[in-house]
Coordinates of C-alpha atoms in Angstrom, one line a residue:
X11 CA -178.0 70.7 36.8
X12 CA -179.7 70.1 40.1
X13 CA -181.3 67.2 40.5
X14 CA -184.8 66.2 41.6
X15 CA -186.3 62.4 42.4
X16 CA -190.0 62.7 43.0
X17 CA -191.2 59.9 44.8
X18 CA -194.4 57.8 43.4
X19 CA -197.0 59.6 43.8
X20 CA -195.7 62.8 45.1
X21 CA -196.7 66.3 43.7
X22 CA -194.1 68.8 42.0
X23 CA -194.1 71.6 44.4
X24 CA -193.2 75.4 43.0
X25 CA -191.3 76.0 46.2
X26 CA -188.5 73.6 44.3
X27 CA -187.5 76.0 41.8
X28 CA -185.1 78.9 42.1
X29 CA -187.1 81.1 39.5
X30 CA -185.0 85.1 39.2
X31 CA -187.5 87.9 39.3
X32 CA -187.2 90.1 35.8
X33 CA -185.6 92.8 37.9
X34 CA -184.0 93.3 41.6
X35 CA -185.0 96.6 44.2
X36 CA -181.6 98.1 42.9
X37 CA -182.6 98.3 38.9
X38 CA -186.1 99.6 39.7
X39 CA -184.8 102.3 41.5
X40 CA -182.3 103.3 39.2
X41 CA -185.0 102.9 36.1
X42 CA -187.3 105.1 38.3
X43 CA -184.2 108.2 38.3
X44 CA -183.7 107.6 35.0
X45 CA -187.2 107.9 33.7
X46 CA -187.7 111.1 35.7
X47 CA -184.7 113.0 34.0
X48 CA -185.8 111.7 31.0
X49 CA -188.9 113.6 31.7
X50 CA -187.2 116.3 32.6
X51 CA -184.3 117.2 30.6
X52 CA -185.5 115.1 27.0
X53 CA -182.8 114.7 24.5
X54 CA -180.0 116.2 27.0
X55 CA -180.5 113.5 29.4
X56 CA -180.7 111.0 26.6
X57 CA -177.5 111.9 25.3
X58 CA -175.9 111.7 28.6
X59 CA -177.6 108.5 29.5
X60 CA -175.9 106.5 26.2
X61 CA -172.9 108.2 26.2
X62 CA -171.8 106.9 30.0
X63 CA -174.0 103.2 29.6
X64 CA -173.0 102.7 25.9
X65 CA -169.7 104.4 25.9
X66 CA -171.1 106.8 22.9
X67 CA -171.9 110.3 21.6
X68 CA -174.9 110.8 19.6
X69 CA -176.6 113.9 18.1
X70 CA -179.0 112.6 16.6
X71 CA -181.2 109.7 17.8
X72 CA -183.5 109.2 14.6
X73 CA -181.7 106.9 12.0
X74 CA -182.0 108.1 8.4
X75 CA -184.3 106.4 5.8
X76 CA -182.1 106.6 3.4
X77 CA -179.8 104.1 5.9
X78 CA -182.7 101.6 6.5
X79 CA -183.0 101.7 2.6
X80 CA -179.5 100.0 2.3
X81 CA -179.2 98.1 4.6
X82 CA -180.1 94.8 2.7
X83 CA -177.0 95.3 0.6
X84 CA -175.2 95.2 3.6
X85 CA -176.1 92.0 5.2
X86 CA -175.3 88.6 3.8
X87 CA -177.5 87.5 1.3
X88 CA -178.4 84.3 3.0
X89 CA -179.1 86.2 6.0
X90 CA -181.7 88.7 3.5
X91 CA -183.4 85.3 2.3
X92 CA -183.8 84.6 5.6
X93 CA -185.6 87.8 7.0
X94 CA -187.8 87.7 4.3
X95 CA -189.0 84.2 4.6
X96 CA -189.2 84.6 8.1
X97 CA -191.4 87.8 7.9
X98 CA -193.2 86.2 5.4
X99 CA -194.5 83.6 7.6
X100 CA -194.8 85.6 10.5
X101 CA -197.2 87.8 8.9
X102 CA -199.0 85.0 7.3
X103 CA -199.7 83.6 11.0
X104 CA -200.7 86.8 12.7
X105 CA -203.1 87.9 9.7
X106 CA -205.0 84.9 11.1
X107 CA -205.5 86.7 14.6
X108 CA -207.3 89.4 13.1
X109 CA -210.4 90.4 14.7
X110 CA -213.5 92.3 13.2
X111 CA -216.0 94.8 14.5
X112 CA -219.3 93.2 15.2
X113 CA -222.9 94.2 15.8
X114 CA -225.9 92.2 17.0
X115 CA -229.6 93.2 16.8
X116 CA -232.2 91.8 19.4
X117 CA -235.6 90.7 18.8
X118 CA -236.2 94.3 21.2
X119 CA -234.5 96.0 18.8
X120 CA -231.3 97.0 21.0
X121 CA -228.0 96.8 19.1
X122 CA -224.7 95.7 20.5
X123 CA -221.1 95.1 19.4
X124 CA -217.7 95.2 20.0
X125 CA -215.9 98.1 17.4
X126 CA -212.0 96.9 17.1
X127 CA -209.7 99.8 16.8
X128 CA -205.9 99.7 16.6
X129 CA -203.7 101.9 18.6
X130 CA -202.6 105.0 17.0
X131 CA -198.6 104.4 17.9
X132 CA -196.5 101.6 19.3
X133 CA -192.5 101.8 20.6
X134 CA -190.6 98.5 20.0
X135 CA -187.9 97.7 22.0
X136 CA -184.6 95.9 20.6
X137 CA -182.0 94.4 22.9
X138 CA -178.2 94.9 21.9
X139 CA -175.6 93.8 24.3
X140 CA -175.0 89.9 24.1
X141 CA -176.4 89.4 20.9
X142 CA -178.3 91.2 18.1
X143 CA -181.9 90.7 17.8
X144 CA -183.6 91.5 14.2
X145 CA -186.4 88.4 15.3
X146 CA -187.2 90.8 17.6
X147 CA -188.5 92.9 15.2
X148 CA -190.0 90.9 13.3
X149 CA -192.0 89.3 16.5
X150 CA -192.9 92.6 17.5
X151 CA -193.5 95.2 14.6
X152 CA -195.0 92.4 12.4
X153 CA -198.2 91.9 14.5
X154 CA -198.7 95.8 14.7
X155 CA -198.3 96.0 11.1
X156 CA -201.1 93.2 10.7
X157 CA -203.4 94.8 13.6
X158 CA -203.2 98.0 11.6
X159 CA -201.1 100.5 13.5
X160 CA -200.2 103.5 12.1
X161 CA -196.9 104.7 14.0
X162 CA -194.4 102.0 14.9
X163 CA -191.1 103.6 16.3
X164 CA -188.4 101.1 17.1
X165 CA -185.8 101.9 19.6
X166 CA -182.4 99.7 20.0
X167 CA -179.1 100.6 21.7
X168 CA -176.1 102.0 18.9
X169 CA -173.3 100.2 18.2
X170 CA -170.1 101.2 19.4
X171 CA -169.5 103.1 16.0
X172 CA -173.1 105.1 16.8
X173 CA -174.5 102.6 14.1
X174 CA -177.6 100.1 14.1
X175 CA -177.3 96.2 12.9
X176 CA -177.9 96.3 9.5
X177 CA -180.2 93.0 9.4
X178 CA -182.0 95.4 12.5
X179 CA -182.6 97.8 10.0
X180 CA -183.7 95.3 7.4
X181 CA -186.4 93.2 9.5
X182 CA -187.5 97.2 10.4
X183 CA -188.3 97.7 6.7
X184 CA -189.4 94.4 6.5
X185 CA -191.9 94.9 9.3
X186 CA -193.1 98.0 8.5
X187 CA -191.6 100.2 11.5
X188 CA -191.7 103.8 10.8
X189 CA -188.9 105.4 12.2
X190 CA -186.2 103.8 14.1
X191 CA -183.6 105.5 16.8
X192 CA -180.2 104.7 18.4
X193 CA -181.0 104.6 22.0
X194 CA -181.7 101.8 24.8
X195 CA -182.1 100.8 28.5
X196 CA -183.9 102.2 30.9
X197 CA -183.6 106.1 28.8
X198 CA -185.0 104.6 25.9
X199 CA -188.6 103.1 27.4
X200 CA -188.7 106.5 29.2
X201 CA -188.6 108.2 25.6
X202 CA -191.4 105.8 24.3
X203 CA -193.5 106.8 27.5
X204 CA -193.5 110.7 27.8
X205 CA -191.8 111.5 24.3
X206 CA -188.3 113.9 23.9
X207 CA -187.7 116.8 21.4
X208 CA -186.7 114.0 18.9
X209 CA -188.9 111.1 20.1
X210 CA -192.9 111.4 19.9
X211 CA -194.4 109.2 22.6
X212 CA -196.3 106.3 22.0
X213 CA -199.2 104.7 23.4
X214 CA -197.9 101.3 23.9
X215 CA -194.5 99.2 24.5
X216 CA -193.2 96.3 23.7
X217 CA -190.2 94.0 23.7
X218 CA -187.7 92.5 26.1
X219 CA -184.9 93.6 27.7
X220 CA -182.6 93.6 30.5
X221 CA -183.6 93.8 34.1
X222 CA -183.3 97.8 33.8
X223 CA -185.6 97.5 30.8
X224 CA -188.0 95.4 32.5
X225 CA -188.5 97.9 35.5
X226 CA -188.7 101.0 33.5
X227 CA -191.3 99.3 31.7
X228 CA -193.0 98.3 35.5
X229 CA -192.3 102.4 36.0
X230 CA -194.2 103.4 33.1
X231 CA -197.3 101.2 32.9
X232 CA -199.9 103.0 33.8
X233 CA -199.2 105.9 32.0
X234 CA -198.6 103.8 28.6
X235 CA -199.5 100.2 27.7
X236 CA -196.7 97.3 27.9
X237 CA -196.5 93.8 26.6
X238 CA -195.4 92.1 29.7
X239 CA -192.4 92.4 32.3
X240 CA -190.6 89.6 30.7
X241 CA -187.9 87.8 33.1
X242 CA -185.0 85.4 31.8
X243 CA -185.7 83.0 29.1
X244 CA -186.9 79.7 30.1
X245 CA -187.4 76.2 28.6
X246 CA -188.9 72.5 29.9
X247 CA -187.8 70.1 27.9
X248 CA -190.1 66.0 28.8
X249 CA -188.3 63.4 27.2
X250 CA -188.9 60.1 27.5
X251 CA -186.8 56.8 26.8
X252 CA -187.4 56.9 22.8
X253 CA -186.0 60.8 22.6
X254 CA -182.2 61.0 21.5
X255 CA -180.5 62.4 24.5
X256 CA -178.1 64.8 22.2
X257 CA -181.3 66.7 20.9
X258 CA -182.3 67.3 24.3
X259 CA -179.3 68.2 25.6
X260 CA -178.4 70.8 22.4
X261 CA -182.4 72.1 23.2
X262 CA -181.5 72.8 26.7
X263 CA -178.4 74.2 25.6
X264 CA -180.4 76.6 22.5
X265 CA -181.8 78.6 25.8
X266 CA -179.4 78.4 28.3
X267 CA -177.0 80.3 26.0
X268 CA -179.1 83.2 25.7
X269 CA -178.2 84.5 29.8
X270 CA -176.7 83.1 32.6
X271 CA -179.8 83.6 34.4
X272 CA -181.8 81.6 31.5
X273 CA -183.8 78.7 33.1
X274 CA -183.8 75.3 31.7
X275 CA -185.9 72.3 32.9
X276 CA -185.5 68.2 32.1
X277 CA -188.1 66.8 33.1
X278 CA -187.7 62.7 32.5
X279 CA -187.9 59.1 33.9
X280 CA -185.0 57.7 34.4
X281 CA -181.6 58.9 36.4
X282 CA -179.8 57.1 33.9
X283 CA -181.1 59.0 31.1
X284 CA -180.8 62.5 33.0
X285 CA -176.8 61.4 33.0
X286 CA -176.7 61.0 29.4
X287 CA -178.0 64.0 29.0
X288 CA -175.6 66.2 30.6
X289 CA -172.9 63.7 29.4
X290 CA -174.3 64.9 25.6
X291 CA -173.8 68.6 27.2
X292 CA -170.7 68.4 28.5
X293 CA -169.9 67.1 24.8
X294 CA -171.6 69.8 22.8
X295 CA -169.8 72.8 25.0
X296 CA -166.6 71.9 23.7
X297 CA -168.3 73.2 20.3
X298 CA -169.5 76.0 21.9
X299 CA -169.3 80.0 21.0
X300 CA -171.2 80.5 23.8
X301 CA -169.8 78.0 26.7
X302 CA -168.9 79.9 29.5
X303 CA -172.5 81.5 29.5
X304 CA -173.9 78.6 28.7
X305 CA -172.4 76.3 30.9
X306 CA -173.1 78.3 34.1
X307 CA -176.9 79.0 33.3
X308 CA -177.1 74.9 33.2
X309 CA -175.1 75.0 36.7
X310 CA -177.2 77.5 37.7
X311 CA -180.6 78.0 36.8
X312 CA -180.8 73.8 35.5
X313 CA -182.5 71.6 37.2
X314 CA -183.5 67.9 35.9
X315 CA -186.7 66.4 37.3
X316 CA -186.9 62.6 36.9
X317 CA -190.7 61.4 37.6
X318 CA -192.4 58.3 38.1
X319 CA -195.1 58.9 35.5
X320 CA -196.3 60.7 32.2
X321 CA -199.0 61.9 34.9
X322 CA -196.2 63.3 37.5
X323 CA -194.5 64.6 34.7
X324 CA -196.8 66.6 33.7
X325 CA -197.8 68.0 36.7
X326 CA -194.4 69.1 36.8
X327 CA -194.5 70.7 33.6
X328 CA -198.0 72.7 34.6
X329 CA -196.4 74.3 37.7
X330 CA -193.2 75.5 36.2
X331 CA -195.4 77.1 33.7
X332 CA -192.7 77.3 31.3
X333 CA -192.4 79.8 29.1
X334 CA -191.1 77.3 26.0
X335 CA -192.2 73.8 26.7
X336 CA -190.6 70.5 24.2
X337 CA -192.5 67.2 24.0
X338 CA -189.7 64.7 23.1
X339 CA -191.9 61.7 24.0
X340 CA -193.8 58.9 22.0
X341 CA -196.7 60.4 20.5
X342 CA -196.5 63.8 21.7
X343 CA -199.9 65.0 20.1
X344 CA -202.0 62.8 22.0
X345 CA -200.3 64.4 24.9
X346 CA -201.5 67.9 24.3
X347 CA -204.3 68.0 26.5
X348 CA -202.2 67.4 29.5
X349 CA -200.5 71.0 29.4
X350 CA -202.2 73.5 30.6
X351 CA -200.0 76.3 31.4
X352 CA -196.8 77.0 28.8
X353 CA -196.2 79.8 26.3
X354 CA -195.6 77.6 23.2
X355 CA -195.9 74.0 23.2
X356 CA -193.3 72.2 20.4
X357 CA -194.4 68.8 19.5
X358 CA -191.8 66.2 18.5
X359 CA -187.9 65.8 18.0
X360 CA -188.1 67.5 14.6
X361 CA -189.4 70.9 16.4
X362 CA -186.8 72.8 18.4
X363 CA -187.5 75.7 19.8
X364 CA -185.5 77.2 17.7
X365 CA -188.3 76.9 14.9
X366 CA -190.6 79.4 17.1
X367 CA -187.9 81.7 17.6
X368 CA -187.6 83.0 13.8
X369 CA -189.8 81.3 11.3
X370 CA -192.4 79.3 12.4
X371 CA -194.8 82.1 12.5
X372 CA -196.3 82.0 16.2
X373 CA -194.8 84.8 18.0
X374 CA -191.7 84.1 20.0
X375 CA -192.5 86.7 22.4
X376 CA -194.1 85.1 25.1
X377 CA -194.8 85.0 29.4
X378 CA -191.9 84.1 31.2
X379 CA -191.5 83.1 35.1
X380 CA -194.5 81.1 35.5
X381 CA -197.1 83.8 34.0
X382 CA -198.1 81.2 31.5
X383 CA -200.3 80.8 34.3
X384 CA -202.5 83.3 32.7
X385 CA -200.5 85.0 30.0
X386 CA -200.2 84.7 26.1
X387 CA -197.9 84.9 23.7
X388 CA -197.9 88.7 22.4
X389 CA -200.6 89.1 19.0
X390 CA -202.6 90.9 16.9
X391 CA -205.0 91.4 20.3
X392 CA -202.1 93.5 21.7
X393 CA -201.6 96.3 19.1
X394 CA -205.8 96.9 19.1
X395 CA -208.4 98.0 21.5
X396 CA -212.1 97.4 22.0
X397 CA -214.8 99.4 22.3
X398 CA -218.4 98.5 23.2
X399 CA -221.1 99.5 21.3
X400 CA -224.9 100.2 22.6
X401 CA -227.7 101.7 21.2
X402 CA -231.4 100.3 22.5
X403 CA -234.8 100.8 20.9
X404 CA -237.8 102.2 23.4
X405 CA -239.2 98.5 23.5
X406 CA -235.3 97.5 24.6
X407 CA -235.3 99.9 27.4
X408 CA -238.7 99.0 28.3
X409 CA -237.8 95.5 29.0
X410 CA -235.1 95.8 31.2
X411 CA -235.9 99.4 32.2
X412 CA -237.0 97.6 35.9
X413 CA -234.0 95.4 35.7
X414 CA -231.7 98.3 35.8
X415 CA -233.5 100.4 38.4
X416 CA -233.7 97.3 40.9
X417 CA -229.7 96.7 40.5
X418 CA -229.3 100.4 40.6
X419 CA -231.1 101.0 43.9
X420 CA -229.8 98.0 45.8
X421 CA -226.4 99.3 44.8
X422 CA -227.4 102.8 46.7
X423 CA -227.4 104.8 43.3
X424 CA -230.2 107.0 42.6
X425 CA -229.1 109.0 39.6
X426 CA -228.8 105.3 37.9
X427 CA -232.2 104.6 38.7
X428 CA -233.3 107.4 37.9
X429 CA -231.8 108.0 34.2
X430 CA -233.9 105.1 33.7
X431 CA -237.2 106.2 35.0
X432 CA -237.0 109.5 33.6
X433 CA -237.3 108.0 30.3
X434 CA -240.3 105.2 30.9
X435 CA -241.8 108.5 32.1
X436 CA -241.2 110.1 28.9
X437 CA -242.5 107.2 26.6
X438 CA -245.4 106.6 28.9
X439 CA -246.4 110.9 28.1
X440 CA -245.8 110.1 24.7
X441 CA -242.7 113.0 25.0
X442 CA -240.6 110.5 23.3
X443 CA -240.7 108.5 19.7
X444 CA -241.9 105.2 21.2
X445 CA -241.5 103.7 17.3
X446 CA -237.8 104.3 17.6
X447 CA -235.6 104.0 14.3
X448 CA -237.6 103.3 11.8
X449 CA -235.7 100.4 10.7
X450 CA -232.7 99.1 13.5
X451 CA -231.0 96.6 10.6
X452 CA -230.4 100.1 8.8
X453 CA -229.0 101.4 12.2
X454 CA -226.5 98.6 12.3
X455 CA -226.0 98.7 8.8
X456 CA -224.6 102.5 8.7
X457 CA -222.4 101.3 11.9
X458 CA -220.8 98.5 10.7
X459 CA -219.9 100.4 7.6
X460 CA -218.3 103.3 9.4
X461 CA -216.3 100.4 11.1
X462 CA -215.7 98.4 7.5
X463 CA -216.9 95.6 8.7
X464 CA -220.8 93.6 7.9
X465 CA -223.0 93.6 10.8

């Protein structure tokens, strides 16, 4: 891992790390001639798509009910207990980001609100490749389920065999996903976006994938909704002298092993302590399923930052902006306040990240490459939209009838001002009800209950 002494006093710069962008020039151009005989040819080009980047032939992309049904007989039972647990407290989490429609009544009379909606149809994209990925699922469909959606489609890469993951298919029924299909990369998000003979488009996407994935969804936005552009998995791990350094060094190791391009930060206090660390490393790989990749994303993409102070440190930790951020130090709650950019924030040597990833509840999906910045973890607030509500009394418009017109014409906009004027004209003829509704609270009333909500 590279190595970086900050001097007493001096600042963490961003211009120190090596941070890989979610895709290169190369993969956006060949998502963009991808998407564009997707749109063109449908299934056909879908078909040809898998069968020379997967290696297979499919006829038809839509995977039976019937074979989502069984596929909890076909996965370990432990691994069942799991999913289930998992969803469980997944759902139990995001029910709690539920928002409801609301409505306010002024003293003028003029209502306002906000009306919550959720989206008709979401696509939910499933890596394969490295690794299988039913959390992904879970993370994904889970709060759409909870926000309300109607349609969710998943969409993951087939198995050599033209066949899905069973425990896919199981944290799909699980999650409530709709209809699920054998088809990924670049192909697949074009699918989601403008819809094939078999594949109904959808008004939003989400999930990660590779750098392919990630610029097809860059291609696409625009024309439908996307989560994020995620880029290569990251963590920070600040450890102090009372963390064991064979926890830190098997956290660094839980996301380095994901990608060779995954990013993992120490940042620490003492040289000495950074060596024990990757002396626990060096240990652990010999253990390893996953060495090779994990080894060269520490050789990579590591770097170990050993500060002076918990207040350096954490300077550190707010420009790196990581994606998962670990607080092995003394006390770690009361350092909370310090962080001010990180997707999720794991408190204490009892809390890998590993906990966040399947059954914690928080969502696992979350801004990578320094978007922490001003990104959240996906939610509930993803899978809904908003819609402003309006409706004013004569007296409302009367009271800021002059407010309007004197924005309006400083802004150059006459028809504005005027729409305005018209009706204090109206009211002033006595054209217009001047009493407005007869009652505004009933107004609201009959609004909120069309939105199934109290006002």
């Amino acid at each position: 891992m590279r190595r970086i002494i900050l001097e007493p006093g001096e600042l963490f710069s961003n211009d120190l790390l090596k941070r890989q962008s979610a895709f290169n020039a190369g993969a956006l151009e060949a998502a963009t001639g991808i998407i564009a005989e997707v749109r063109e040819r449908g299934d056909a080009a879908l078909r040809d798509f898998t069968a020379r980047f997967d290696g297979v032939e499919v006829e038809r992309f839509r995977v039976p009910q019937a074979d989502i049904d069984a596929a909890r007989g076909k996965i370990d039972p432990a691994t069942a207990a799991a999913l289930a647990q998992a969803a469980e407290q997944i759902r139990e989490f995001h029910a709690r980001q539920v928002q409801q429609s609301w409505f306010s009544v002024r003293a003028d009379g003029a209502l306002v609100g906000s009306k919550v909606t959720p989206l008709d149809s979401v696509g939910i994209y499933v890596p394969g490749g490295r690794a299988l990925y039913p959390s992904t699922v879970l993370m994904n469909a889970l709060p759409a389920s909870v926000a309300g959606v109607g349609r969710i489609a998943c969409v993951t890469p087939p198995a050599k065999d033209g066949s899905v993951d069973p425990a896919i298919l199981e944290a799909c029924r699980l999650s409530g996903v709709t209809e699920v299909y054998t088809v990924g990369g670049a192909q697949a998000i074009a699918a989601l976006a403008y819809g094939t003979e078999s594949i109904p488009r959808v008004e939003k996407i989400t999930g990660p994938g590779n750098a392919y994935v990630a610029a097809a969804k860059k291609v696409v936005s625009g024309d439908v909704g996307i989560d994020m552009i995620a880029g290569p998995s990251e963590v920070c791990v600040v450890a102090d002298d009372t963390a064991d350094p064979s926890m830190v060094a098997i956290d660094l190791m839980a996301q380095a092993e994901h990608d060779p391009l995954a990013a993992c930060y120490l940042v620490t206090f003492c040289e000495g302590y950074a060596d024990e660390v990757e002396r626990c490393i060096g240990e652990h790989l010999k253990a390893s399923t996953r060495a090779e990749i994990t080894a060269a994303s520490l050789a990579d993409q590591g770097i170990v930052v050993v500060c002076d102070t918990l207040d350096q440190a954490f300077s550190a930790v707010n420009v790196i902006a990581p994606e998962h951020l670990e607080l092995h130090i003394h006390h770690a709650m009361d350092s909370l306040g310090r962080v001010r950019n990180a997707g999720a924030i794991f408190l204490g040597e009892w809390t890998p990240e590993a906990v966040g990833d399947y059954v914690a509840g928080p969502n696992h999906t979350l801004p990578t490459g320094g978007t922490a910045r001003y990104a959240s973890p996906l939610s509930v607030d993803d899978f809904v939209k908003k819609s402003s509500v309006i409706q004013y009394s004569p007296q409302a418009l009367g009271r800021d009838a002059d407010t309007v017109i004197a924005i309006a014409r400083h802004e150059g906009l006459w028809a504005h001002a005027r729409s305005v004027e018209l009706r204090k004209e109206l009211l002033r003829d006595g054209r217009l009800d001047a009493d407005g509704p007869a009652d505004i609270l009933d107004v609201a009333a009959d609004a909120a209950g069309e939105a199934g909500v109290d006002a």
